Short mmCIF file of C-alpha atoms in Angstrom, two decimals:
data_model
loop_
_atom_site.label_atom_id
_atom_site.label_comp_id
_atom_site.label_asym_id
_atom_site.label_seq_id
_atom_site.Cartn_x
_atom_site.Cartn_y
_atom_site.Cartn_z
CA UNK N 1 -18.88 4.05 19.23
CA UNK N 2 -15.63 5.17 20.55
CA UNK N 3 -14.44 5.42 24.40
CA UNK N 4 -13.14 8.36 25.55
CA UNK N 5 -12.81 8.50 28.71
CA UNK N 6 -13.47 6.10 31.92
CA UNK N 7 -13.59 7.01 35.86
CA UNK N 8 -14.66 5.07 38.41
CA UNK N 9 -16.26 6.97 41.85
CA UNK N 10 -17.58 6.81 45.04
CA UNK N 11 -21.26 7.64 45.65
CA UNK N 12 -20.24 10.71 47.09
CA UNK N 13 -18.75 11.66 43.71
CA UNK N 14 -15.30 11.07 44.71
CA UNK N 15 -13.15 9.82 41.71
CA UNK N 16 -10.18 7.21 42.25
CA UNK N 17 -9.65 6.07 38.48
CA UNK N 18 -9.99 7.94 35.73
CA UNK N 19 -8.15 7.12 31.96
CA UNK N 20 -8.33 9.64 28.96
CA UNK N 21 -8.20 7.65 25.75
CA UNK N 22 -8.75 10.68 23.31
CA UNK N 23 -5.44 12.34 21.93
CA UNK N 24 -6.94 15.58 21.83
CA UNK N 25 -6.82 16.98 26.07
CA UNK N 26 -8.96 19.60 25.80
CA UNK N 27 -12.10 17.60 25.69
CA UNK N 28 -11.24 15.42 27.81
CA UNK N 29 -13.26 16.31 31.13
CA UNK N 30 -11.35 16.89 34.39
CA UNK N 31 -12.35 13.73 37.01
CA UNK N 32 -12.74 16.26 40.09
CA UNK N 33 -15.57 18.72 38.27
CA UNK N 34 -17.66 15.33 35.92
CA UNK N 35 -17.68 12.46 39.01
CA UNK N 36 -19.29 14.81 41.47
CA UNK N 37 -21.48 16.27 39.04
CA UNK N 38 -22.66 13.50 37.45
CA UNK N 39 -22.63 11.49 40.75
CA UNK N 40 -25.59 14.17 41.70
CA UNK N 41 -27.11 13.28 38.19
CA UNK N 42 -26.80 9.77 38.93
CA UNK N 43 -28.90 10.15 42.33
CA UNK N 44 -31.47 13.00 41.38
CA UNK N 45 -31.93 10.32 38.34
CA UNK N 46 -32.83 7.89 41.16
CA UNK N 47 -35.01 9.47 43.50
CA UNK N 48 -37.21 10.86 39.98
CA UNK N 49 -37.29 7.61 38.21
CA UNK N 50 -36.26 4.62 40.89
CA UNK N 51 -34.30 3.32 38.19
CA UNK N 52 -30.24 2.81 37.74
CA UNK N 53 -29.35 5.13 35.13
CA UNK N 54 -27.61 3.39 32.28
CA UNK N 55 -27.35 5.84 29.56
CA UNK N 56 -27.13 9.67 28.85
CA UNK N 57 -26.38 11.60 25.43
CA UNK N 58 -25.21 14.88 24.78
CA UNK N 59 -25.01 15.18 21.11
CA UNK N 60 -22.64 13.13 19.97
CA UNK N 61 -21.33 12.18 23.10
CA UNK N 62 -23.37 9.07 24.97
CA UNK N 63 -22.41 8.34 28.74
CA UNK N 64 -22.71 4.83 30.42
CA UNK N 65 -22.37 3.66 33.32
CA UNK N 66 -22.76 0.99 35.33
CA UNK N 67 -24.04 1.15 39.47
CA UNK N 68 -22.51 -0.70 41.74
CA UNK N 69 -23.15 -0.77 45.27
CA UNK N 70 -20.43 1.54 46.59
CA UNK N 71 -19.00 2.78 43.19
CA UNK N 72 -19.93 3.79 39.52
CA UNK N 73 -18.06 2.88 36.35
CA UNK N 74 -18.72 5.31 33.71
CA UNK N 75 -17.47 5.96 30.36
CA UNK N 76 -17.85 8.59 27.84
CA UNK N 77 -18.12 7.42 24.32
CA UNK N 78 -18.20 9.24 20.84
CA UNK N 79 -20.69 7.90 18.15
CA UNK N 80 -17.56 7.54 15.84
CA UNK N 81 -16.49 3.84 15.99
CA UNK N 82 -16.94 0.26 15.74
CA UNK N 83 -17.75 -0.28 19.42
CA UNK N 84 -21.72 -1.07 19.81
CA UNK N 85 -23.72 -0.39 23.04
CA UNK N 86 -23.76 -4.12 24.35
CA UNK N 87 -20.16 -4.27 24.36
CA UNK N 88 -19.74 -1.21 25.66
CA UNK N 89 -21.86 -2.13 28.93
CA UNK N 90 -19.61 -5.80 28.56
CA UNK N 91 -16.57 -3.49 29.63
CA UNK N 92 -18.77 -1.56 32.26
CA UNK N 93 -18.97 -4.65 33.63
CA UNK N 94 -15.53 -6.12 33.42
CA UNK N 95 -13.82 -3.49 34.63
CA UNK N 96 -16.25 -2.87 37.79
CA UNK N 97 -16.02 -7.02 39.30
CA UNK N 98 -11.89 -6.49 38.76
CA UNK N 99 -12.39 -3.37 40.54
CA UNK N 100 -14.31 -4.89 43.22
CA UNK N 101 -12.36 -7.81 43.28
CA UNK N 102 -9.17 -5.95 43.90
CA UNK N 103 -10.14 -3.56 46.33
CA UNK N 104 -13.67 -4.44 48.07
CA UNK N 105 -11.08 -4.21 51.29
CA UNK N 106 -9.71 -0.53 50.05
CA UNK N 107 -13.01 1.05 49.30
CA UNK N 108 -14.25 0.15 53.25
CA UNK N 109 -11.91 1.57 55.29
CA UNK N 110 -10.67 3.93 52.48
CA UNK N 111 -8.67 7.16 53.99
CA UNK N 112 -9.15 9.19 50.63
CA UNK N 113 -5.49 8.05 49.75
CA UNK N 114 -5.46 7.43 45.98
CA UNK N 115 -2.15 5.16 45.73
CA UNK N 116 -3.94 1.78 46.63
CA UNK N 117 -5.64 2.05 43.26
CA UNK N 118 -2.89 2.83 41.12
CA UNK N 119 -2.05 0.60 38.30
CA UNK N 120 -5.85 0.21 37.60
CA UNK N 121 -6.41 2.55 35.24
CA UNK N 122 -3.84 -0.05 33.28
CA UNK N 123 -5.98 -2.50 33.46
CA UNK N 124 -8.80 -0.40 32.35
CA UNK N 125 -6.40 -0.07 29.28
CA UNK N 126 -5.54 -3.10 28.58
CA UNK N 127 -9.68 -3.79 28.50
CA UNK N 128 -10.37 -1.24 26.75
CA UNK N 129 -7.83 -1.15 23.80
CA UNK N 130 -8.64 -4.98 23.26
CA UNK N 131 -12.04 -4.35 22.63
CA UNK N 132 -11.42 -1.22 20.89
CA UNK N 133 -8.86 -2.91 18.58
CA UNK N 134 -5.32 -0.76 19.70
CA UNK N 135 -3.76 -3.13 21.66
CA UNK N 136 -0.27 -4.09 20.75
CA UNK N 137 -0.12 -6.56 17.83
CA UNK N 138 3.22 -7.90 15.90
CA UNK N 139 2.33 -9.30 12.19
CA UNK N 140 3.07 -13.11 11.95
CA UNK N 141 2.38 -12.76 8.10
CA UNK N 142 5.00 -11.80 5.07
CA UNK N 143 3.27 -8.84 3.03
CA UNK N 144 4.07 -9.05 0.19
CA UNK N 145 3.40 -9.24 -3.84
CA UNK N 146 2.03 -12.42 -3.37
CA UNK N 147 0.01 -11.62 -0.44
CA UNK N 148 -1.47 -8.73 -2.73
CA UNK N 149 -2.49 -10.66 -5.48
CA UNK N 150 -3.93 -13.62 -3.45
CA UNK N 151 -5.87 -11.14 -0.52
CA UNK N 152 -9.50 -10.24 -0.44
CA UNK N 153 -9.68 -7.57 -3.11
CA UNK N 154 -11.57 -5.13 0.15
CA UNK N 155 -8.33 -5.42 1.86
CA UNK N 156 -5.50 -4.76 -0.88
CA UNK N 157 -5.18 -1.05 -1.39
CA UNK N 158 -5.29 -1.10 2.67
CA UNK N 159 -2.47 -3.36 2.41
CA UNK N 160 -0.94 -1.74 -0.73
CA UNK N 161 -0.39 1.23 1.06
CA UNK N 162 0.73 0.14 4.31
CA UNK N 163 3.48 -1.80 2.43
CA UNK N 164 4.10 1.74 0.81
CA UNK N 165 4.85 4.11 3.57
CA UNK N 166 5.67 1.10 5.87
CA UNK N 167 4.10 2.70 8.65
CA UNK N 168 0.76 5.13 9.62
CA UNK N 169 -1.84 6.47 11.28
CA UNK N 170 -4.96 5.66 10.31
CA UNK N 171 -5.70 9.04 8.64
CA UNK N 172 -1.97 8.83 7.10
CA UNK N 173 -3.24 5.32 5.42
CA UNK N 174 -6.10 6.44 4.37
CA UNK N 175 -4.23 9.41 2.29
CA UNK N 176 -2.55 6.09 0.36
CA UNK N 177 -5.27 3.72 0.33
CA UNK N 178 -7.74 6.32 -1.12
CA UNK N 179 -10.48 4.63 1.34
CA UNK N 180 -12.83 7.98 2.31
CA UNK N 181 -14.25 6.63 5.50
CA UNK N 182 -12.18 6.66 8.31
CA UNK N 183 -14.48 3.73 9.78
CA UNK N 184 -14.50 1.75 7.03
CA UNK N 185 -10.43 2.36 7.18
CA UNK N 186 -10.75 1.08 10.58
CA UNK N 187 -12.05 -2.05 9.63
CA UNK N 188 -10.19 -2.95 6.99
CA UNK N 189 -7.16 -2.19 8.99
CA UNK N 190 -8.60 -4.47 12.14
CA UNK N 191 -9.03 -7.78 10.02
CA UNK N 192 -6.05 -7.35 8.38
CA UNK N 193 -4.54 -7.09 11.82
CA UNK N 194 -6.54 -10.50 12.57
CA UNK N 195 -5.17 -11.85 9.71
CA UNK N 196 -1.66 -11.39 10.75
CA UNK N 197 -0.20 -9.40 7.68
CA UNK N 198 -0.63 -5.77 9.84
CA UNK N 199 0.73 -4.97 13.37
CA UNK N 200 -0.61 -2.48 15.78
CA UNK N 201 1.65 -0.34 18.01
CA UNK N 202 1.18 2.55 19.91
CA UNK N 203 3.18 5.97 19.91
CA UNK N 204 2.53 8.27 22.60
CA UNK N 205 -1.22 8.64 21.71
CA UNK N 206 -0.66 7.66 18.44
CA UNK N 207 -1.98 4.07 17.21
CA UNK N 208 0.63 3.17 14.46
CA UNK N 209 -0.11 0.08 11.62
CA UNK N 210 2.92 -1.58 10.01
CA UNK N 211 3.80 -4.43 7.70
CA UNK N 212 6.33 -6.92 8.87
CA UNK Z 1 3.82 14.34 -12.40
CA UNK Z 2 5.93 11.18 -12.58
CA UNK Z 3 4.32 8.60 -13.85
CA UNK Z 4 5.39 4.83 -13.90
CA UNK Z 5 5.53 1.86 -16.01
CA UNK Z 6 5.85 -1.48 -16.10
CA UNK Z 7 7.14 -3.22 -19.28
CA UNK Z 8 6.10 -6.86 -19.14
CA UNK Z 9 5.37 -10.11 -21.01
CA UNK Z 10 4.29 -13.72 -20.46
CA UNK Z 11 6.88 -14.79 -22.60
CA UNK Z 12 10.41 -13.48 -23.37
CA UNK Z 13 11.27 -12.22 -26.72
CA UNK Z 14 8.62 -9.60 -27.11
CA UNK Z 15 10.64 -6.65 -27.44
CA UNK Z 16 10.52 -5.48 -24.09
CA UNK Z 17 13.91 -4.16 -23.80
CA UNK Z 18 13.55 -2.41 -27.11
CA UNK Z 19 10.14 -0.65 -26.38
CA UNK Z 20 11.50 0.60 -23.04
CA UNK Z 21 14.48 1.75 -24.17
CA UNK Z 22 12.93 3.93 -27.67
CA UNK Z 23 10.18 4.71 -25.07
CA UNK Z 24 12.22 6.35 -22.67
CA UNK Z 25 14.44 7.94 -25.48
CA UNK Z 26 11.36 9.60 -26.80
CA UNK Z 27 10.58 11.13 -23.42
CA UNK Z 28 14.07 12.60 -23.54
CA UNK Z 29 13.75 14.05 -26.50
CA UNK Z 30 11.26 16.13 -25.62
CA UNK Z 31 13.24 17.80 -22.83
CA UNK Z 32 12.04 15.62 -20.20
CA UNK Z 33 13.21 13.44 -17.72
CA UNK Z 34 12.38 9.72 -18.10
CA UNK Z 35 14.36 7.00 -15.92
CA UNK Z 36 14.74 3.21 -17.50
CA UNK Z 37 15.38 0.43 -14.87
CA UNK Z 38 16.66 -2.54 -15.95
CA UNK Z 39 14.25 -4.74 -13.63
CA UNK Z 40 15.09 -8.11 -15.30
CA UNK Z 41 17.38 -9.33 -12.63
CA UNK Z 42 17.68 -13.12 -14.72
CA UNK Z 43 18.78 -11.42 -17.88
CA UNK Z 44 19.70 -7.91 -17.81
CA UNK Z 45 20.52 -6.17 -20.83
CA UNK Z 46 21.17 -2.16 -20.19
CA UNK Z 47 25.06 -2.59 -19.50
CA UNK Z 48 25.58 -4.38 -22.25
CA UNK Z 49 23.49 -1.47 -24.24
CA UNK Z 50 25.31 1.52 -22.84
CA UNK Z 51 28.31 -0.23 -21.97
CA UNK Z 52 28.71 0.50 -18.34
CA UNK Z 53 29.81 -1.42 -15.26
CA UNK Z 54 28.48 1.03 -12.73
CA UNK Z 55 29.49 0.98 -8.88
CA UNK Z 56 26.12 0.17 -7.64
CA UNK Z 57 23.33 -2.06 -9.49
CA UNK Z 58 19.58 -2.15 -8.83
CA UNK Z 59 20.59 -5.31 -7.28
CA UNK Z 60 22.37 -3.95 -4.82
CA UNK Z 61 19.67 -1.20 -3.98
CA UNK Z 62 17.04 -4.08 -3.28
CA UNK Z 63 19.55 -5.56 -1.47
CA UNK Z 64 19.30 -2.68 0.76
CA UNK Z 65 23.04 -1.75 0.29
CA UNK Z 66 23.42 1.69 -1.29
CA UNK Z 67 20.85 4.83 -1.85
CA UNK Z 68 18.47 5.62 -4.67
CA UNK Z 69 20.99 8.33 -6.06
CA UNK Z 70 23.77 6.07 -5.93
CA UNK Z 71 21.77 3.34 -8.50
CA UNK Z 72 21.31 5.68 -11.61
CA UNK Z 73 23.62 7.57 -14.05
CA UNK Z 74 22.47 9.61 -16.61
CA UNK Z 75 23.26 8.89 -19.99
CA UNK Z 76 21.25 12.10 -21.80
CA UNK Z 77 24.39 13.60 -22.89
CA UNK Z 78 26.21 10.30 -24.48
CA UNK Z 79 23.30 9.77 -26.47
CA UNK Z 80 22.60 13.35 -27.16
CA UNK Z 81 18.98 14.19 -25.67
CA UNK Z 82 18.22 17.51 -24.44
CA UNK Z 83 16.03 16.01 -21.69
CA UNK Z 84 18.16 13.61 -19.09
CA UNK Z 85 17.86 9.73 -19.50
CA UNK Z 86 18.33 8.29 -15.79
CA UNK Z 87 19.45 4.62 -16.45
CA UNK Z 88 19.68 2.01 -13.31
CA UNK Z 89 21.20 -1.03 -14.20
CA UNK Z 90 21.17 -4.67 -13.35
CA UNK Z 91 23.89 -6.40 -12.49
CA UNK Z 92 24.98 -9.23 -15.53
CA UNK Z 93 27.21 -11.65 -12.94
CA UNK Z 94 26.05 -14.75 -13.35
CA UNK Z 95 26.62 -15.04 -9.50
CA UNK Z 96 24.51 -11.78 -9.02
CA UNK Z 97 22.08 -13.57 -11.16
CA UNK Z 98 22.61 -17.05 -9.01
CA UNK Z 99 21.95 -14.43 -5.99
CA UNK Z 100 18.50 -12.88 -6.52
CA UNK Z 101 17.09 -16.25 -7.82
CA UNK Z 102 17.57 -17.53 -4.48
CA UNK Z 103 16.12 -14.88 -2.38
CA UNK Z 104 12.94 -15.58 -0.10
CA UNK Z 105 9.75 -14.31 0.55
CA UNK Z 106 11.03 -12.08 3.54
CA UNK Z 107 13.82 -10.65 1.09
CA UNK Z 108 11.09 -9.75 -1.84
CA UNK Z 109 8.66 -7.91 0.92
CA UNK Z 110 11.96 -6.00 1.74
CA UNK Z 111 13.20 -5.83 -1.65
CA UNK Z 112 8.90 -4.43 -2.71
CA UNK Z 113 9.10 -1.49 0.19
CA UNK Z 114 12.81 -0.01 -1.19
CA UNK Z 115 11.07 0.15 -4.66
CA UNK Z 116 8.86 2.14 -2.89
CA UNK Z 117 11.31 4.42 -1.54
CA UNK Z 118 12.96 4.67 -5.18
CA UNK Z 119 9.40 5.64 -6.59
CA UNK Z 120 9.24 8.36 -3.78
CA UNK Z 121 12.62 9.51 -4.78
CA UNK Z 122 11.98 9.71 -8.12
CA UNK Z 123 8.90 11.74 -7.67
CA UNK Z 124 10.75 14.13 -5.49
CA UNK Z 125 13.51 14.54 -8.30
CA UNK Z 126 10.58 15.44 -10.56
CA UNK Z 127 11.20 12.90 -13.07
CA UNK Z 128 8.30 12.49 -16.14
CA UNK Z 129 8.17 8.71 -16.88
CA UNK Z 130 9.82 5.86 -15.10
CA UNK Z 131 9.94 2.68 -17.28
CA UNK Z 132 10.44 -0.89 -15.51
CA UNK Z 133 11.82 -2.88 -18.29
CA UNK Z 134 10.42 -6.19 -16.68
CA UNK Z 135 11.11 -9.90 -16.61
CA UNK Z 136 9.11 -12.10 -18.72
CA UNK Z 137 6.22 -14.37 -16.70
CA UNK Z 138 5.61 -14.16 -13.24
CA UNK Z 139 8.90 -13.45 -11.10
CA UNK Z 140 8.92 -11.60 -7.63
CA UNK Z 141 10.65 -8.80 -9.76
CA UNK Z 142 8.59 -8.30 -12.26
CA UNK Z 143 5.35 -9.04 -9.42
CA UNK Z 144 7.07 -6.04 -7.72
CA UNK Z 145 7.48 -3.36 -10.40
CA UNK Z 146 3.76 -4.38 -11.52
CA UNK Z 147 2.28 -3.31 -7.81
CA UNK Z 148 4.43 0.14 -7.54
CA UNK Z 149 3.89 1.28 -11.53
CA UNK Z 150 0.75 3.67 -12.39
CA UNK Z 151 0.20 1.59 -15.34
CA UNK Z 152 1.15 -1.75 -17.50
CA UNK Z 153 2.29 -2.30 -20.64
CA UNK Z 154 1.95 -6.16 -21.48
CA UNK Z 155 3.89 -6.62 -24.82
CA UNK Z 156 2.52 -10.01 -26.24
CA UNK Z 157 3.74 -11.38 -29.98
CA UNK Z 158 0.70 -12.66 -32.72
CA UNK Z 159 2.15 -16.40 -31.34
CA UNK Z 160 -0.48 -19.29 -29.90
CA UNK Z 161 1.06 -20.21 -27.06
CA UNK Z 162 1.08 -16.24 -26.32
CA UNK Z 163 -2.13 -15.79 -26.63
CA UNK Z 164 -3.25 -17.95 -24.08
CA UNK Z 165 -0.69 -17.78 -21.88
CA UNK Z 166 -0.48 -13.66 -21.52
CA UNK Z 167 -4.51 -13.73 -21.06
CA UNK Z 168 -4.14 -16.51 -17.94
CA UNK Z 169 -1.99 -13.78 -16.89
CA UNK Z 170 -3.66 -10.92 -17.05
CA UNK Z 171 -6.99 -12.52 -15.43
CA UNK Z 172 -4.95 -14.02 -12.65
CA UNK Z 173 -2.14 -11.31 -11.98
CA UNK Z 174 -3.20 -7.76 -13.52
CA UNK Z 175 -6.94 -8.00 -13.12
CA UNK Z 176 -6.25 -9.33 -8.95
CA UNK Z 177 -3.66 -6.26 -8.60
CA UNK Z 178 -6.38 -4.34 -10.34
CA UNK Z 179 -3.58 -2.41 -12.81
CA UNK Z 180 -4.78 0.12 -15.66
CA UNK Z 181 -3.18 -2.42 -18.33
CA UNK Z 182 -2.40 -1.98 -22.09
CA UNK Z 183 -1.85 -4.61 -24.48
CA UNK Z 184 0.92 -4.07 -26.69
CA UNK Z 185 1.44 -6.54 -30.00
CA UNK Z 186 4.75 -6.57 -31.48
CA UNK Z 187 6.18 -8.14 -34.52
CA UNK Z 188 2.78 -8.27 -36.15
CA UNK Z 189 3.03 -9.84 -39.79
CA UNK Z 190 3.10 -6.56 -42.03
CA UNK Z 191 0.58 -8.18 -44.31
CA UNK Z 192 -1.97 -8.71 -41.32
CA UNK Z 193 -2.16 -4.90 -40.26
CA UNK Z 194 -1.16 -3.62 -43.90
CA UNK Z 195 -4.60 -2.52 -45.21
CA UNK Z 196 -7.19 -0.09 -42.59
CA UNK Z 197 -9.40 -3.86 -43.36
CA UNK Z 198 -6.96 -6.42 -42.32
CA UNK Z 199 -5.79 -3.84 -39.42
CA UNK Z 200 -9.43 -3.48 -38.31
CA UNK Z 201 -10.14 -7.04 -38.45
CA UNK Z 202 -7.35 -8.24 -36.75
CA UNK Z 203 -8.15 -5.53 -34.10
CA UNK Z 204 -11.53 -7.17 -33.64
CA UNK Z 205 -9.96 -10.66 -33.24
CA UNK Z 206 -7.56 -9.40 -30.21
CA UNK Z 207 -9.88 -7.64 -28.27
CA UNK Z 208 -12.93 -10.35 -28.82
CA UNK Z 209 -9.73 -12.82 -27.51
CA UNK Z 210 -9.37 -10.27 -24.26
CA UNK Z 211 -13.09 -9.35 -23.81
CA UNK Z 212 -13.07 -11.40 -20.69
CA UNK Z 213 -10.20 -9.38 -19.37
CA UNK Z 214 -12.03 -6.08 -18.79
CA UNK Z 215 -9.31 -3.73 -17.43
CA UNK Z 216 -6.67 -4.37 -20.42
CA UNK Z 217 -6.95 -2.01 -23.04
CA UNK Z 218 -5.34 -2.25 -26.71
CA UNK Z 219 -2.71 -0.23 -26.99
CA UNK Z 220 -1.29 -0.52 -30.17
CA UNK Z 221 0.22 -3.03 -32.61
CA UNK Z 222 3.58 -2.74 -34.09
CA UNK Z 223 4.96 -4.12 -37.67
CA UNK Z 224 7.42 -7.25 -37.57
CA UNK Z 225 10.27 -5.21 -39.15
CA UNK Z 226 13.28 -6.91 -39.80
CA UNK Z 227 15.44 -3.79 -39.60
CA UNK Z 228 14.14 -3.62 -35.34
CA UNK Z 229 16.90 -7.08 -35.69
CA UNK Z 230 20.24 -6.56 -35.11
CA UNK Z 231 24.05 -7.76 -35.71
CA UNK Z 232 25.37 -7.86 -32.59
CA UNK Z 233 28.21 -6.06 -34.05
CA UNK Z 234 26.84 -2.21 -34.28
CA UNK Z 235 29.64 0.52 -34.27
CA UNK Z 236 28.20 1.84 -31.15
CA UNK Z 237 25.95 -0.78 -29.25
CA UNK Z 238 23.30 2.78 -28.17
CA UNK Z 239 22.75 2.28 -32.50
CA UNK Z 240 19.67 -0.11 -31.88
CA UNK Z 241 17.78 2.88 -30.15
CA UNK Z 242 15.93 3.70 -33.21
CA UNK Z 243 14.58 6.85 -31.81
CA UNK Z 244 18.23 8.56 -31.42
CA UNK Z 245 18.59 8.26 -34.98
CA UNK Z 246 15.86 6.94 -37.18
CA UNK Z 247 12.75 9.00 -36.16
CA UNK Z 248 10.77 8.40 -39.61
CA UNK Z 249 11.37 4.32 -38.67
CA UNK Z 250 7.80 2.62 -38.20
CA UNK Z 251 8.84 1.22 -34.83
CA UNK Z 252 9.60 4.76 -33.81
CA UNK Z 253 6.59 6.07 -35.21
CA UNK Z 254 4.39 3.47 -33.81
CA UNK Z 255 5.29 4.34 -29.91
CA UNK Z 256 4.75 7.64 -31.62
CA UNK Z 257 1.19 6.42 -32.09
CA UNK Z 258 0.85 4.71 -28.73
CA UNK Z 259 2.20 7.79 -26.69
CA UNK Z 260 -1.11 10.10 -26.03
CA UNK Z 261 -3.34 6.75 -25.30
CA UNK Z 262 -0.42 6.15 -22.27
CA UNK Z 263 -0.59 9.58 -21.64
CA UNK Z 264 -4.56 9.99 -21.46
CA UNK Z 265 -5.41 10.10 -17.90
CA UNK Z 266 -1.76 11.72 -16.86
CA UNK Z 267 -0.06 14.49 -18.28
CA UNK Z 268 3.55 13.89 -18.85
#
């Protein structure tokens, strides 16, 4: 699975994060119509079942989230993606004790003024990319013919064709590298990230690979 | 479509130079455009062959120090082709020479992505065949033409040591790249190959001797012909391209033979 989208909000539905991470706005929900709403979910959920809710799907879209006792952390996540569920509740997790840690105090004597949680939604970033493999990486590897003769043969077309337009999207690497699936792209591209031959960068909302 | 190729050996001597440049000639010939580089950066041999001392050498495009347009001049009309003969050269200093045999790792992963760019230009200038007339053995240069070139030609002489030492090659080199690979034999004693028996037979020795090396195929296998040999001292140095003017000569006739197995999967 793939995050798309996290908020953080009050019982009453209130939202004071929120962080798209799709490129594509338009279906990305808006914070002030989804907290409320699903805030209501969240409690009718409770009085029916006496249970936390943990998990919703729509489709192909799942929804976690993660019930803490004055706030929620929620995320929306796509089925397309290397993410799986357990680390998906890891970052539910994560991110809601920072949040708590950092403003318990706010979220007390809170005045509905939004600017004492700014900057969080950077850490919710930072969390998230790392686990979802787009954080900023610099190769610490030459790439080269040598590399491509001595590499896993899985990785070398990957590699092949990174060296060859120096620079891409995933979907612009995969034109080169002939590889079908973007997940399987994905992968390929991640260990030879962890290897150190590829570096990670973003642009905009772009997530560009390069060679060193 | 332009399609590239890599000229290479284990060992020098094979006829490399020669096959690339009747090769390319041929393409010419036929109205097309073919492009020879002269990718042997120890020993280069074009300028010396179309007597030129150009303004900018291949060297200096890997050096990342002129453009792709700047690197090749086209010699169709002083060889009279109706095609056009793009020719880059290598530089024949011996300090140019010193130079690239001292570059490092970082320089050849530079060096590999402008070769890149000169494939891409190529393509965009709609040129038929590109021909890297390779180093012999395993060199960054030749390393780097093998990894950007559609396929391989591995020219290889009827010689022991050859034997084993272009097979070690192709299982460690062209089989890891994973390279559509031909096997070339040149200067093949006439009397082996001169009956459809001793031809066949000797065929069946080769590839039994390359079984193991699944993605090389045999491409052809060319006479030892003394008159290939040359002086030194031709009136015009372009007189050892056999295919400008001696187009019934065996050599000639034998990339004749080899041309539609190259061209099988890709039409030129």
């Amino acid at each position: 699975m793939r995050i798309k989208t996290i908020y953080i909000f009050l019982k009453d539905g209130r939202c004071v994060v929120s962080k798209s991470f799709d490129g594509d706005s338009e279906t990305s929900q808006d914070p002030d119509y989804f907290c409320p709403l699903f805030a209501a979910i969240d409690s009718f959920a409770q009085v029916m079942t006496q249970k936390k809710m943990k998990r919703v799907e729509f489709g192909d879209l799942q929804v976690f989230t993660v019930d803490f006792e004055d706030f929620n952390v929620l995320v929306t996540a796509e089925t397309v993606g290397s993410l799986k569920e357990a680390e998906i509740e890891d970052i539910l997790e994560t991110i809601g004790i920072k949040f708590l840690e950092r403003h318990y105090r706010d979220l007390h004597d809170w005045d509905g003024d939004l600017n004492c949680f700014l900057g969080f939604d950077n850490f919710c970033e930072r969390v998230i990319n790392a686990r979802q493999g787009t954080e900023e990486v610099q190769p610490t590897k030459i790439a080269d013919a040598i590399t491509l003769i001595e590499l896993d043969s899985s990785l070398k077309k990957t590699l092949q064709a990174l060296i060859e337009i120096q620079e891409g999207t995933i979907q612009e690497i995969m034109e080169k590298s002939e590889i079908v699936s973007q997940e399987a792209q994905a992968k390929i591209l991640v260990e030879l990230v962890k290897k150190g031959y590829v570096g990670r960068r973003r642009e905009g909302k772009k997530v560009l690979y390069y060679t060193g | 479509m332009t399609v590239s190729v890599a000229i290479h050996s284990y060992k020098g001597g094979t006829g490399k130079t020669s096959i690339s440049l009747n090769l390319s000639t041929l393409i010419a010939q036929e109205g097309k455009t073919a492009c020879l580089l002269d990718w042997d950066f120890s020993g280069p041999s074009l300028t010396e062959i179309f007597e030129k001392r150009p303004k900018f050498y291949l060297n200096d495009l890997v050096e990342g120090q002129c453009s792709n347009e700047d690197v090749l001049v086209d010699v169709a009309s002083e060889i009279g082709v109706k095609g056009r003969l793009l020719v880059g050269f290598a530089d024949p200093d011996t300090e140019s020479i010193r130079n690239m045999a001292k570059k490092s790792r970082e320089f050849q992963m530079k060096a590999l992505r402008r070769v890149f760019a000169l494939k891409r230009y190529l393509e965009e200038e709609d040129v038929d065949l590109v021909i890297f007339d390779t180093s012999p053995g395993v060199s960054y240069s030749s390393l780097n033409a093998i990894i950007i070139s559609d396929k391989v030609v591995i020219l290889m002489k009827p010689y022991k040591p050859d034997f084993g030492g272009t097979f070690n090659m192709l299982r460690g080199i062209h089989t890891e790249l994973d390279k559509e690979s031909f096997l070339l034999i040149n200067k093949v004693p006439i009397e082996t190959i001169m009956s459809p028996e001793d031809k066949q037979d000797f065929t069946r020795k080769v590839e039994d001797y390359f079984a193991e090396v699944v993605q090389v195929q045999l491409l052809g296998m060319i006479p030892c012909l003394c008159s290939v040999s040359q002086t030194g001292f031709e009136d015009k140095p372009t007189d050892i391209i056999l295919a400008l003017k001696k187009e019934y000569h065996p050599l000639v006739a034998a990339l004749r033979d080899i041309l539609p197995k190259l061209r099988s999967k890709t039409e030129w």
